[in-house]
C-alpha positions as CSV (number, residue, x, y, z in Angstrom):
1,M,-122.4,-72.1,45.3
2,A,-125.8,-70.7,46.4
3,L,-126.6,-69.2,49.5
4,E,-129.7,-71.2,50.5
5,H,-131.7,-70.8,54.0
6,T,-132.7,-74.8,55.6
7,F,-134.6,-75.2,58.5
8,S,-133.2,-76.7,61.7
9,I,-134.9,-78.0,65.2
10,I,-132.7,-79.2,67.9
11,K,-134.9,-81.6,69.9
12,P,-136.5,-82.1,73.2
13,D,-134.0,-84.5,74.0
14,A,-131.0,-82.4,73.2
15,T,-133.1,-79.0,75.0
16,E,-133.3,-81.2,77.9
17,R,-129.6,-81.7,78.4
18,N,-128.5,-77.8,78.1
19,L,-126.9,-78.4,74.3
20,T,-128.5,-75.7,72.8
21,G,-125.3,-73.6,72.6
22,K,-122.6,-76.5,72.0
23,I,-125.5,-77.5,68.5
24,N,-125.0,-74.5,67.6
25,A,-121.5,-73.4,67.9
26,I,-121.2,-76.6,65.7
27,F,-123.5,-75.1,63.0
28,E,-121.5,-71.9,63.3
29,E,-118.1,-73.2,62.5
30,A,-119.4,-75.4,60.0
31,G,-120.3,-71.9,58.0
32,L,-123.9,-71.9,58.7
33,R,-125.0,-68.8,59.7
34,I,-128.5,-68.3,61.9
35,V,-130.8,-65.8,60.9
36,A,-134.1,-66.8,62.9
37,Q,-134.1,-68.6,66.1
38,K,-136.8,-69.3,68.8
39,R,-137.1,-71.8,71.6
40,V,-141.7,-73.3,71.3
41,H,-143.0,-76.2,73.4
42,L,-145.1,-77.7,70.7
43,T,-148.5,-79.5,71.0
44,K,-148.6,-83.1,69.9
45,A,-151.2,-81.4,67.5
46,Q,-148.4,-78.6,66.0
47,A,-146.3,-81.7,66.1
48,G,-148.7,-83.7,64.1
49,K,-148.8,-81.2,61.8
50,F,-145.1,-79.9,60.7
51,Y,-144.3,-84.6,60.4
52,E,-147.6,-85.1,58.6
53,V,-145.5,-86.3,55.8
54,H,-144.9,-89.0,58.4
55,K,-148.8,-90.0,59.1
56,E,-148.8,-93.1,57.3
57,R,-145.1,-94.5,59.6
58,P,-145.3,-96.9,62.5
59,F,-143.2,-94.1,64.3
60,Y,-145.7,-91.3,63.7
61,D,-147.4,-90.9,67.5
62,E,-144.3,-91.8,69.0
63,L,-142.3,-89.4,67.2
64,C,-145.5,-86.4,67.8
65,E,-145.2,-87.5,71.2
66,F,-141.8,-86.8,71.3
67,M,-141.4,-83.3,70.1
68,S,-144.5,-82.4,72.3
69,R,-142.7,-84.0,75.4
70,S,-140.4,-80.3,76.1
71,P,-139.4,-77.5,74.1
72,V,-137.8,-77.4,70.9
73,V,-135.2,-74.4,69.3
74,V,-136.4,-73.5,65.8
75,Q,-134.5,-72.0,63.3
76,V,-133.5,-70.4,60.1
77,L,-129.9,-71.2,59.1
78,E,-128.5,-69.5,56.1
79,G,-125.0,-70.4,54.1
80,E,-123.5,-71.7,50.9
81,N,-125.5,-74.9,50.0
82,A,-127.0,-74.1,53.7
83,I,-129.1,-77.8,53.6
84,A,-126.3,-80.2,52.1
85,K,-123.3,-78.3,54.7
86,N,-126.2,-78.6,57.8
87,R,-127.4,-82.3,56.5
88,E,-123.8,-83.1,56.7
89,V,-123.0,-81.7,60.1
90,M,-126.0,-83.2,61.5
91,G,-124.7,-86.8,60.8
92,A,-126.1,-89.9,59.9
93,T,-130.1,-90.7,61.2
94,N,-128.8,-93.6,63.4
95,P,-126.0,-91.8,65.5
96,A,-124.0,-95.4,65.6
97,E,-123.7,-94.9,61.6
98,A,-122.7,-90.9,61.8
99,A,-119.5,-89.6,61.4
100,D,-117.5,-88.2,64.1
101,G,-117.9,-84.9,65.0
102,T,-121.3,-84.5,63.7
103,V,-123.9,-83.3,66.1
104,R,-126.0,-86.5,66.0
105,K,-122.6,-88.6,66.4
106,L,-121.9,-86.0,69.5
107,F,-125.0,-85.7,71.1
108,A,-128.0,-87.8,70.3
109,E,-129.5,-90.9,72.5
110,S,-131.0,-93.0,69.8
111,I,-132.2,-93.4,66.3
112,G,-135.6,-91.8,67.5
113,E,-133.8,-89.4,69.8
114,N,-131.4,-88.2,67.2
115,S,-131.1,-84.0,68.9
116,V,-131.8,-82.4,65.7
117,H,-134.4,-82.2,62.6
118,G,-132.6,-80.3,59.0
119,S,-134.6,-79.9,55.9
120,D,-133.8,-82.6,53.1
121,S,-134.7,-80.4,50.2
122,A,-134.9,-76.8,49.5
123,E,-138.8,-77.3,48.4
124,N,-139.4,-78.3,52.2
125,A,-137.4,-76.1,53.7
126,A,-139.3,-73.6,52.5
127,I,-142.1,-75.2,53.7
128,E,-140.7,-75.8,57.7
129,I,-139.3,-72.1,57.3
130,A,-143.0,-70.6,56.9
131,Y,-144.5,-73.1,59.5
132,F,-142.6,-71.7,62.3
133,F,-141.2,-68.0,60.9
134,A,-143.0,-64.9,59.3
135,G,-140.3,-63.3,56.8
136,I,-139.8,-60.3,59.0
137,E,-138.4,-62.6,61.6
138,I,-135.4,-64.0,59.1
139,V,-132.6,-61.8,59.6
140,G,-129.9,-62.0,57.8
């Protein structure tokens, strides 16, 4: 198995409810190590740039508003097959369809306010990590 990095965001709906520690504990219990982390309050423009891939989708403006309403916690997770493992731990985007014990089943309030974001590929993980972190900030 390959040791890799993935990118994660603990979203506003979760930070507003003070769930950062509980969510981090789930990541760590699943074998993911937090090797970089910071709390940031995105502007709508910063959220828009990050989610630019969704610019043509009908939910884009609502997503940018949501992601800029309160602070988020951005982080780099490390582990064997970290991208797939994180996606498994997060659960389905729709919390009603998420498996028991996943972050979204436990904490998400809706499809839109689903508590966490995670990279879906190695390529996107690299892009997303670089958006928020300098290499010197990633400490394993």
